[in-house]
PDB file of C-alpha atoms in Angstrom:
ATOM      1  CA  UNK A 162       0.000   0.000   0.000  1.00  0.00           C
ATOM      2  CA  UNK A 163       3.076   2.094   1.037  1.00  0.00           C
ATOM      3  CA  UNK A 164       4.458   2.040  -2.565  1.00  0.00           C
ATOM      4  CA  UNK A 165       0.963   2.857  -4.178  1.00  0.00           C
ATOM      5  CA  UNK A 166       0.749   5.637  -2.230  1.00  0.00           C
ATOM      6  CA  UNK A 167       4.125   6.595  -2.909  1.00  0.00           C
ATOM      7  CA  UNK A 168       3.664   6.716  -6.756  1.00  0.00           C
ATOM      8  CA  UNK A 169       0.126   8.381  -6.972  1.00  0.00           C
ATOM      9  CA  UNK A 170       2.302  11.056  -5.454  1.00  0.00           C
ATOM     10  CA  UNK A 171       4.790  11.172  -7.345  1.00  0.00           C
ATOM     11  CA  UNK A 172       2.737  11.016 -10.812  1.00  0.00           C
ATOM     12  CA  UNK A 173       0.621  13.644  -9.419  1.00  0.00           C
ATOM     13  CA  UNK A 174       3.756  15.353  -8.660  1.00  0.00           C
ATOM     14  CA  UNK A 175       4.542  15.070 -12.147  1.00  0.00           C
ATOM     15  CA  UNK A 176       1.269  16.321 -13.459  1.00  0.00           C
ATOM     16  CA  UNK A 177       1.457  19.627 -11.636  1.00  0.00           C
ATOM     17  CA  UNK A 178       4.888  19.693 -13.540  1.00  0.00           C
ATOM     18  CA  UNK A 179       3.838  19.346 -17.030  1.00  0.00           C
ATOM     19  CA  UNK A 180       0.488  21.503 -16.149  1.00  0.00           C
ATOM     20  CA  UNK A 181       3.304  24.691 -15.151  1.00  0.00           C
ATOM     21  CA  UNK A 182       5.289  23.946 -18.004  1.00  0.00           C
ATOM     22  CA  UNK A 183       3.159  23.719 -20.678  1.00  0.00           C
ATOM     23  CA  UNK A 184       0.546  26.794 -19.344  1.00  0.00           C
ATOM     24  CA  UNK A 185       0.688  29.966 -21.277  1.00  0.00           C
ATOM     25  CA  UNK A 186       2.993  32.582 -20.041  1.00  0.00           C
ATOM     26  CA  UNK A 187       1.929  35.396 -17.795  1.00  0.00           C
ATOM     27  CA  UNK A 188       1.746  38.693 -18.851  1.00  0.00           C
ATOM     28  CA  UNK A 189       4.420  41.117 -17.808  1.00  0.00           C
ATOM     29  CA  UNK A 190       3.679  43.606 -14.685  1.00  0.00           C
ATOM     30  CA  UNK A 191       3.549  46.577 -16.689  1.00  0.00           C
ATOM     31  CA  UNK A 192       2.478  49.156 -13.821  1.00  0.00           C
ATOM     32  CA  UNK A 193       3.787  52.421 -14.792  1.00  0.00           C
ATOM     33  CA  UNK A 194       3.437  54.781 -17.698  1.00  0.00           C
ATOM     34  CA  UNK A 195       6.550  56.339 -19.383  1.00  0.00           C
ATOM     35  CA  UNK A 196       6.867  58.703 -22.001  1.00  0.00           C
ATOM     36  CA  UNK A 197       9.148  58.221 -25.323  1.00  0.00           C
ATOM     37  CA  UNK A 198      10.379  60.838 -27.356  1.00  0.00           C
ATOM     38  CA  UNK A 199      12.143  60.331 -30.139  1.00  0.00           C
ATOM     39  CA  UNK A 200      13.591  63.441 -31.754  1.00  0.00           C
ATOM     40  CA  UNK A 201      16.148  64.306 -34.771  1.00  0.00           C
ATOM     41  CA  UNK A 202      17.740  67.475 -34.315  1.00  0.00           C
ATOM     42  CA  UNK A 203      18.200  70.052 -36.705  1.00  0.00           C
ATOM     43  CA  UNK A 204      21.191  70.623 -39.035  1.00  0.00           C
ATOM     44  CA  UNK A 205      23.883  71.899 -37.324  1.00  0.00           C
ATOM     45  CA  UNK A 206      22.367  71.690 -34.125  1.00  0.00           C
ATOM     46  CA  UNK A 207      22.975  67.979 -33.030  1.00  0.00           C
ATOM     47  CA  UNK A 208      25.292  68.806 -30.251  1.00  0.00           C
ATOM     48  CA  UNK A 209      22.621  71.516 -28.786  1.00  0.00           C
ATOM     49  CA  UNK A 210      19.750  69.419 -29.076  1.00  0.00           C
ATOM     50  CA  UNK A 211      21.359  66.719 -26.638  1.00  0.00           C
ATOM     51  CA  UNK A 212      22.187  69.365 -24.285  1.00  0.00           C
ATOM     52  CA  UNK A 213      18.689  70.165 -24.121  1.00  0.00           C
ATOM     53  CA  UNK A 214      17.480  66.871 -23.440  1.00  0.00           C
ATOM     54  CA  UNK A 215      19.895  66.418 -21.284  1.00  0.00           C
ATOM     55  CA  UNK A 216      18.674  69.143 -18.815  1.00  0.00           C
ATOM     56  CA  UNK A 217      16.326  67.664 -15.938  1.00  0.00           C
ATOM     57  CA  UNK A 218      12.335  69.068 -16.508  1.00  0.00           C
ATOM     58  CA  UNK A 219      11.343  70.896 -13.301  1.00  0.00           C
ATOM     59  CA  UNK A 220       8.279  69.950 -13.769  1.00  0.00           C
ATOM     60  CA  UNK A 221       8.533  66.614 -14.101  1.00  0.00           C
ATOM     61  CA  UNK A 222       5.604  64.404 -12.654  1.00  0.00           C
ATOM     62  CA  UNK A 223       9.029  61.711 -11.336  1.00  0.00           C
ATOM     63  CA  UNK A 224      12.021  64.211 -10.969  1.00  0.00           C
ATOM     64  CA  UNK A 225      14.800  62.198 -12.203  1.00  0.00           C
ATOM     65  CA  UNK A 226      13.453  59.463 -13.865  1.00  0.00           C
ATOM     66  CA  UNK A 227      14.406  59.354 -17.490  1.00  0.00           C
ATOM     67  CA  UNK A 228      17.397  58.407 -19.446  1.00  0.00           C
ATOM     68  CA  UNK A 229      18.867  59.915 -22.983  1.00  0.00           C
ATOM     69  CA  UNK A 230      19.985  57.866 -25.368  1.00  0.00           C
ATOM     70  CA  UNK A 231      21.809  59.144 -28.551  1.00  0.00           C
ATOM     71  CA  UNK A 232      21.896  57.383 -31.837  1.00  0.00           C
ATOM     72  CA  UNK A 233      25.303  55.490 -33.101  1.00  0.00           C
ATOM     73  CA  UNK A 234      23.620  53.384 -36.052  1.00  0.00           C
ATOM     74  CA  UNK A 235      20.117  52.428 -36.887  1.00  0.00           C
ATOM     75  CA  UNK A 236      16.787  54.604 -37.485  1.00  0.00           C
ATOM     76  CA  UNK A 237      16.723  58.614 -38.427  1.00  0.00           C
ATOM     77  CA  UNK A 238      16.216  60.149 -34.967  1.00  0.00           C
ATOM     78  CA  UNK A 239      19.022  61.465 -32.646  1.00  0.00           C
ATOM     79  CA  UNK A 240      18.182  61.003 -29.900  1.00  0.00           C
ATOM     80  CA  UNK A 241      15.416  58.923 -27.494  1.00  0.00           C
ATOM     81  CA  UNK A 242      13.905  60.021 -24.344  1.00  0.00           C
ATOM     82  CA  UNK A 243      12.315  57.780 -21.770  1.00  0.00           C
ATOM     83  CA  UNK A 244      10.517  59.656 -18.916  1.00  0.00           C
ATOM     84  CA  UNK A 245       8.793  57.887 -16.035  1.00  0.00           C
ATOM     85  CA  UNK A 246       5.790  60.085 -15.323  1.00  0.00           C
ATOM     86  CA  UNK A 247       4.122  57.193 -12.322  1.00  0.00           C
ATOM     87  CA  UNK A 248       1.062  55.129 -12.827  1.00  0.00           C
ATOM     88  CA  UNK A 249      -0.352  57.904 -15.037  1.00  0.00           C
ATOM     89  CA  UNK A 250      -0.426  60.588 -17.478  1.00  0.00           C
ATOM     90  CA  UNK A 251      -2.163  63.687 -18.062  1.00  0.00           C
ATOM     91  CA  UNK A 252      -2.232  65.869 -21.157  1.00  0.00           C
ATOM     92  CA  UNK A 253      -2.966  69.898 -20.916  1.00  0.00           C
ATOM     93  CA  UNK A 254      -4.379  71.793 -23.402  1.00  0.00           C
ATOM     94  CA  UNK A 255      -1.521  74.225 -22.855  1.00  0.00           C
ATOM     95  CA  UNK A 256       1.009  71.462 -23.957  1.00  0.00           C
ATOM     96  CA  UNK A 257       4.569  71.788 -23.038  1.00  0.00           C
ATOM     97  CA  UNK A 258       6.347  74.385 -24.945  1.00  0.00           C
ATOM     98  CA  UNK A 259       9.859  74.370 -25.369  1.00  0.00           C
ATOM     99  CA  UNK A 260      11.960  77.641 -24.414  1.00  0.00           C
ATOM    100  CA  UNK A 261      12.723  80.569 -27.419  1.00  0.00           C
ATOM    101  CA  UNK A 262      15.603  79.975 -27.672  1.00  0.00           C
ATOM    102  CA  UNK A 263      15.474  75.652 -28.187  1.00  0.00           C
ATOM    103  CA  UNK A 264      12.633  75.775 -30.254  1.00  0.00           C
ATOM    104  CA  UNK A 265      14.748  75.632 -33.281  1.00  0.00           C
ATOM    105  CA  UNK A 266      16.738  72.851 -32.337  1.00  0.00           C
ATOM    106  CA  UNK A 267      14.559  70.192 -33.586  1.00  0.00           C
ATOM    107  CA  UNK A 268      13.721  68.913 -37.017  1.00  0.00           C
ATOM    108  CA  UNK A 269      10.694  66.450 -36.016  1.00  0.00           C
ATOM    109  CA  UNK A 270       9.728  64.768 -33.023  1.00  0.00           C
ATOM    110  CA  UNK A 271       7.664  61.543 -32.167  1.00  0.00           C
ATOM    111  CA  UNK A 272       6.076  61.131 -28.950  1.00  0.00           C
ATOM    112  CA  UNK A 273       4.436  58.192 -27.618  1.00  0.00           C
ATOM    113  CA  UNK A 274       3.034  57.139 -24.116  1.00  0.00           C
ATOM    114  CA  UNK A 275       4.015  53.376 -22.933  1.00  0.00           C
ATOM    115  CA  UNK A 276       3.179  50.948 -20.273  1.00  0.00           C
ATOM    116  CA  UNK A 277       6.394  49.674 -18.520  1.00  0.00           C
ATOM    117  CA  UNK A 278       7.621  48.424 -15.271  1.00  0.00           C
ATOM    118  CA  UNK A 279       8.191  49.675 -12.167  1.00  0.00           C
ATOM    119  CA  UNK A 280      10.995  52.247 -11.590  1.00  0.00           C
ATOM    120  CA  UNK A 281      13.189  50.509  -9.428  1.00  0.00           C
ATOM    121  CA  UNK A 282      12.857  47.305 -12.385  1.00  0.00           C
ATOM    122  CA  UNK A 283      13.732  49.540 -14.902  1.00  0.00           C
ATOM    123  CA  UNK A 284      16.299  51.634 -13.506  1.00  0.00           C
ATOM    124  CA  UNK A 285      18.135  48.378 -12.342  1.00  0.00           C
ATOM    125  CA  UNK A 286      17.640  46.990 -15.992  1.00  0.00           C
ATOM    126  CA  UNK A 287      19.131  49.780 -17.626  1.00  0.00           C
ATOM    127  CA  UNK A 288      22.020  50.304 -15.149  1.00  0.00           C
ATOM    128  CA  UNK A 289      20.649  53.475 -13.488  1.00  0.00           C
ATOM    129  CA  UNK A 290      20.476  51.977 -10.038  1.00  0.00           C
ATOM    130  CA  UNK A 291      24.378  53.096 -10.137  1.00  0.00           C
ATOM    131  CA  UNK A 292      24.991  55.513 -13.150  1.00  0.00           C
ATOM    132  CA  UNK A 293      29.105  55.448 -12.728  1.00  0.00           C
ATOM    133  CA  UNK A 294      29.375  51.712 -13.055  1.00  0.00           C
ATOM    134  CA  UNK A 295      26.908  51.411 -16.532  1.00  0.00           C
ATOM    135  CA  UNK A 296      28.386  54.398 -17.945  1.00  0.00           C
ATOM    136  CA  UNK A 297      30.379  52.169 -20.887  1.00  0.00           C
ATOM    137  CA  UNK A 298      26.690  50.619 -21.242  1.00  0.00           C
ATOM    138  CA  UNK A 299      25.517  50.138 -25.139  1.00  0.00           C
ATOM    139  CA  UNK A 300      21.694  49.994 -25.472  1.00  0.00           C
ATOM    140  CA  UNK A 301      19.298  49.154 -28.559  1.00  0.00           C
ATOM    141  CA  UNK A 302      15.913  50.516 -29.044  1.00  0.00           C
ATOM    142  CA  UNK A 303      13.687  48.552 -31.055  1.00  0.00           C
ATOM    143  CA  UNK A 304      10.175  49.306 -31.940  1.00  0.00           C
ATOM    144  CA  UNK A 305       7.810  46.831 -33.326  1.00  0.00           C
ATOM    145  CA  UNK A 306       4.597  46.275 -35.087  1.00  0.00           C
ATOM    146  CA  UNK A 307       2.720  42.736 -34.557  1.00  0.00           C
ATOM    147  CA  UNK A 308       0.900  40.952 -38.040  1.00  0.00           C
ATOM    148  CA  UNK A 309      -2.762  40.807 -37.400  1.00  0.00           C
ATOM    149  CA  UNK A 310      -3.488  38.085 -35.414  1.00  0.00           C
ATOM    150  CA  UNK A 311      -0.071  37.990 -33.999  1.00  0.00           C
ATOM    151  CA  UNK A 312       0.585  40.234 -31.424  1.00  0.00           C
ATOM    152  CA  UNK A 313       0.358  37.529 -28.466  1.00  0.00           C
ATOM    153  CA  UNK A 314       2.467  35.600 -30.029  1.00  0.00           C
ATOM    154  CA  UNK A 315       5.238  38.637 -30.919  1.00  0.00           C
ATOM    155  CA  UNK A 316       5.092  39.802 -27.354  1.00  0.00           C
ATOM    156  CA  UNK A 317       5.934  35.993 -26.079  1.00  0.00           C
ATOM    157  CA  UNK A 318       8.730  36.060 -27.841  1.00  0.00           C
ATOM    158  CA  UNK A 319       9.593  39.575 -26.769  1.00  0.00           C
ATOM    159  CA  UNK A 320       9.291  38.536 -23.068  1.00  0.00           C
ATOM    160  CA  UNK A 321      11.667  35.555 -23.368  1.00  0.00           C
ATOM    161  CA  UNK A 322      14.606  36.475 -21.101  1.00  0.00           C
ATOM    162  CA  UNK A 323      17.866  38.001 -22.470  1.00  0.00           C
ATOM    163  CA  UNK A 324      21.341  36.487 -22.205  1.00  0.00           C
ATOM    164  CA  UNK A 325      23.469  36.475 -19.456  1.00  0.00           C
ATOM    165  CA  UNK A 326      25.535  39.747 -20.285  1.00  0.00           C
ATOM    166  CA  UNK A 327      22.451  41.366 -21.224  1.00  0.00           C
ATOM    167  CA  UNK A 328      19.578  43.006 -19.151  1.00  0.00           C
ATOM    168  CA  UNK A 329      16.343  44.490 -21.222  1.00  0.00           C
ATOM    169  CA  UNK A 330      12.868  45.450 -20.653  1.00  0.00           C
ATOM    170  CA  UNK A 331       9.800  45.732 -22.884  1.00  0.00           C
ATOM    171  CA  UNK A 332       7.459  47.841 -23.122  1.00  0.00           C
ATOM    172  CA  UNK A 333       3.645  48.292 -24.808  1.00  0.00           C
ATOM    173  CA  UNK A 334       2.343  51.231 -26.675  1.00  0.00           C
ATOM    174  CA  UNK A 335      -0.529  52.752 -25.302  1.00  0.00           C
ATOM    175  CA  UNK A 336      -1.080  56.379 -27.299  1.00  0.00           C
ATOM    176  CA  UNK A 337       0.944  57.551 -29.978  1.00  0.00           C
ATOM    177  CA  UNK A 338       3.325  55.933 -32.764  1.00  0.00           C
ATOM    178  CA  UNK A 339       2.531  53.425 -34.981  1.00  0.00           C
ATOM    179  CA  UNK A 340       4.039  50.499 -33.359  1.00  0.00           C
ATOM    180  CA  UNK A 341       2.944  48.091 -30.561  1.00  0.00           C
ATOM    181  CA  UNK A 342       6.016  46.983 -28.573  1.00  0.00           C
ATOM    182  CA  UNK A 343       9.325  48.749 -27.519  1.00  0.00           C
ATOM    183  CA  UNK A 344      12.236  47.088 -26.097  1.00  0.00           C
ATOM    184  CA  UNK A 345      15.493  48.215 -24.961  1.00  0.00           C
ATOM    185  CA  UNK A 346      18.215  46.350 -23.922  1.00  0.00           C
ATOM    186  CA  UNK A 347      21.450  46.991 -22.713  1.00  0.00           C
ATOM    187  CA  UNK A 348      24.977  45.241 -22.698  1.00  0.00           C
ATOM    188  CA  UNK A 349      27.601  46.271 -20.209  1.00  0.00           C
ATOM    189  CA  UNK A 350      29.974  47.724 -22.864  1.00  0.00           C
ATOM    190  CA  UNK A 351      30.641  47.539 -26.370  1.00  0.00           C
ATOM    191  CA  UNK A 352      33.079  44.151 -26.055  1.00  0.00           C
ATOM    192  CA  UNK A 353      29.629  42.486 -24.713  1.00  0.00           C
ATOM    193  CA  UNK A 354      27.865  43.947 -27.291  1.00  0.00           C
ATOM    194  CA  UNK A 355      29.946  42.264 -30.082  1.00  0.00           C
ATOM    195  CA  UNK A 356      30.415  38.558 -28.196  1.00  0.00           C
ATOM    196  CA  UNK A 357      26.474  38.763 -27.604  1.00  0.00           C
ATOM    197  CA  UNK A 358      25.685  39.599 -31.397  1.00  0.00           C
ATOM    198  CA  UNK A 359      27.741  37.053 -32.504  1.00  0.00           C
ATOM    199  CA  UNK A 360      26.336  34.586 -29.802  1.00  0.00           C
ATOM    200  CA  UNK A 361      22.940  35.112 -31.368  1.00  0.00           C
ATOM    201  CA  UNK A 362      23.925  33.876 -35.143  1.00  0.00           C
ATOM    202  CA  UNK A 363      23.700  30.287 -33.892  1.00  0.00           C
ATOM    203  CA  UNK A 364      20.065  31.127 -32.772  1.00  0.00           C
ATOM    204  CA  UNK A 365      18.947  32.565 -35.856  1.00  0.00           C
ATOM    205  CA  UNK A 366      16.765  29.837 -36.736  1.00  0.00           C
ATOM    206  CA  UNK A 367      15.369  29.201 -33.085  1.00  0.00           C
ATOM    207  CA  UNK A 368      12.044  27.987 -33.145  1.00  0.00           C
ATOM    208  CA  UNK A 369       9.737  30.745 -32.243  1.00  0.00           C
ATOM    209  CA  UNK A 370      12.831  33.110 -30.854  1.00  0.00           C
ATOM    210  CA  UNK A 371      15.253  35.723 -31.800  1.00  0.00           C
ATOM    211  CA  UNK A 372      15.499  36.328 -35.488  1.00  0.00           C
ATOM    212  CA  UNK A 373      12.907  34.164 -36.852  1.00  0.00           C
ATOM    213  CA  UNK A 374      10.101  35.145 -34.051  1.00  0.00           C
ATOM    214  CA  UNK A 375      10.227  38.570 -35.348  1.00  0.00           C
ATOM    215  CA  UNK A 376       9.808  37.718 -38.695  1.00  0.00           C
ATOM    216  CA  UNK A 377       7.187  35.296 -38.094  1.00  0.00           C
ATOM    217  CA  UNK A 378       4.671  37.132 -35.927  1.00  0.00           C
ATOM    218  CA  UNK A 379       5.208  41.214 -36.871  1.00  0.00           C
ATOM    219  CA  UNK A 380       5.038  42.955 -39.641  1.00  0.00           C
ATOM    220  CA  UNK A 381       7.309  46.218 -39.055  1.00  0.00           C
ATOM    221  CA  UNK A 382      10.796  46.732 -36.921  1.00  0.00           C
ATOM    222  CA  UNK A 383      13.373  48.592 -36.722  1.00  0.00           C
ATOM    223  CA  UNK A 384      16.437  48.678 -34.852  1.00  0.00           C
ATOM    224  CA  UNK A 385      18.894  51.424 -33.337  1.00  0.00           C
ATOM    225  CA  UNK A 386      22.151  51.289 -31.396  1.00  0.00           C
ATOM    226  CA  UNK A 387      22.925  53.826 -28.780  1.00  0.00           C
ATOM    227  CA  UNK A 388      24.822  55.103 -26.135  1.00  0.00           C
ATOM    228  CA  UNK A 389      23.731  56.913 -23.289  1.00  0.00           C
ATOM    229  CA  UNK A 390      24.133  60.627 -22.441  1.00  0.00           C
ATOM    230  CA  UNK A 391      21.792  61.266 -19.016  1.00  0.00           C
ATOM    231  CA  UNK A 392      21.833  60.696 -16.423  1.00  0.00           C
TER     232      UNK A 392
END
């Protein structure tokens, strides 16, 4: 009786096992709302414009919370903004205007409010938690727009977690550009940058991951490479 006992157990055991393996995976905790700006500067006026965005808003909703990012190879814009502004956002009819004398520092803008983690999850992830020790950090912004019928499937694959030299977090448009997800993820410098891209040519054909999952469940990405500049 002892050892019939002892092996319901253990196939129920097993049961519960499959059962958490093979159930679908949970949604991330995306809490807090953030703001991304992506902006190109004017010509001449590339230098200026990350000074600008560079400066802390005093009236910003989190004081502090955002990080600059400036373009070293990828899409058209500059520079990318990502502002915490809390659990939510407000808009005012009498917008945000920029000083005088910065107004001309711009060429175009896009702006576009996103659900993301936490603060302290996202400041860890992108290496904020301790500024002087990430400052050799290289991050890529990626933007992405799911095929119809696809976006559970493209954010699955977003979620999956990145290597071991590599932190990132993803994020889901709420108002604003024409994309779906954003993701940015960082490597500790540019060495880990270069080991983890060629790491990932041996997973190009992963089932469902990497390279082929974003080619099989969206139907518009784009890439960009950057460094960061604040804080």
């Amino acid at each position: 009786m002892k050892s019939i006992c002892t092996l319901l157990l253990i196939l129920a055991l097993f049961a519960c096992i499959c059962a958490a393996q093979n159930a679908p995976a949970q949604p991330a905790q995306r809490t807090d709302v953030y703001h991304v700006h992506f902006a190109k500067a004017a010509l001449g006026k590339g230098v200026e414009e990350g000074d600008f965005l560079k400066k802390p808003d005093p009236k910003a909703p989190m004081p502090g919370h955002y990080i600059v990012l400036r373009h070293q190879s990828g899409e058209d814009w500059d520079y990318a903004v990502i502002e915490h502004l809390g659990t939510k956002a407000t808009v005012e009819a009498a917008g945000n205007p920029p000083p005088a004398n910065t107004r001309d520092l711009n060429a175009w803008h896009g702006d576009t409010f996103v659900n993301g983690p936490a603060w302290p999850e996202f400041a860890r992830a992108m290496g904020l938690d301790d500024p002087s020790k990430s400052a050799g950090s290289v991050y890529v912004v990626s933007v992405f727009r799911a095929a119809p019928g696809h976006r559970d499937e493209l954010e699955k694959s977003l979620a999956q977690p990145p290597g071991e030299t590599v932190a990132s977090v993803l994020m889901q448009h709420l108002e604003g550009g024409p994309w779906h997800f954003l993701t940015i993820t960082r490597h500790n410098s540019w060495q880990d940058f270069a080991t983890d891209e060629k790491t990932s040519v041996a997973d190009t054909l992963k089932p469902d991951g990497g390279w082929l999952a974003v080619r099989n469940h969206s139907s518009y990405h784009n890439d960009t490479i950057t460094d960061r500049i604040a804080p």
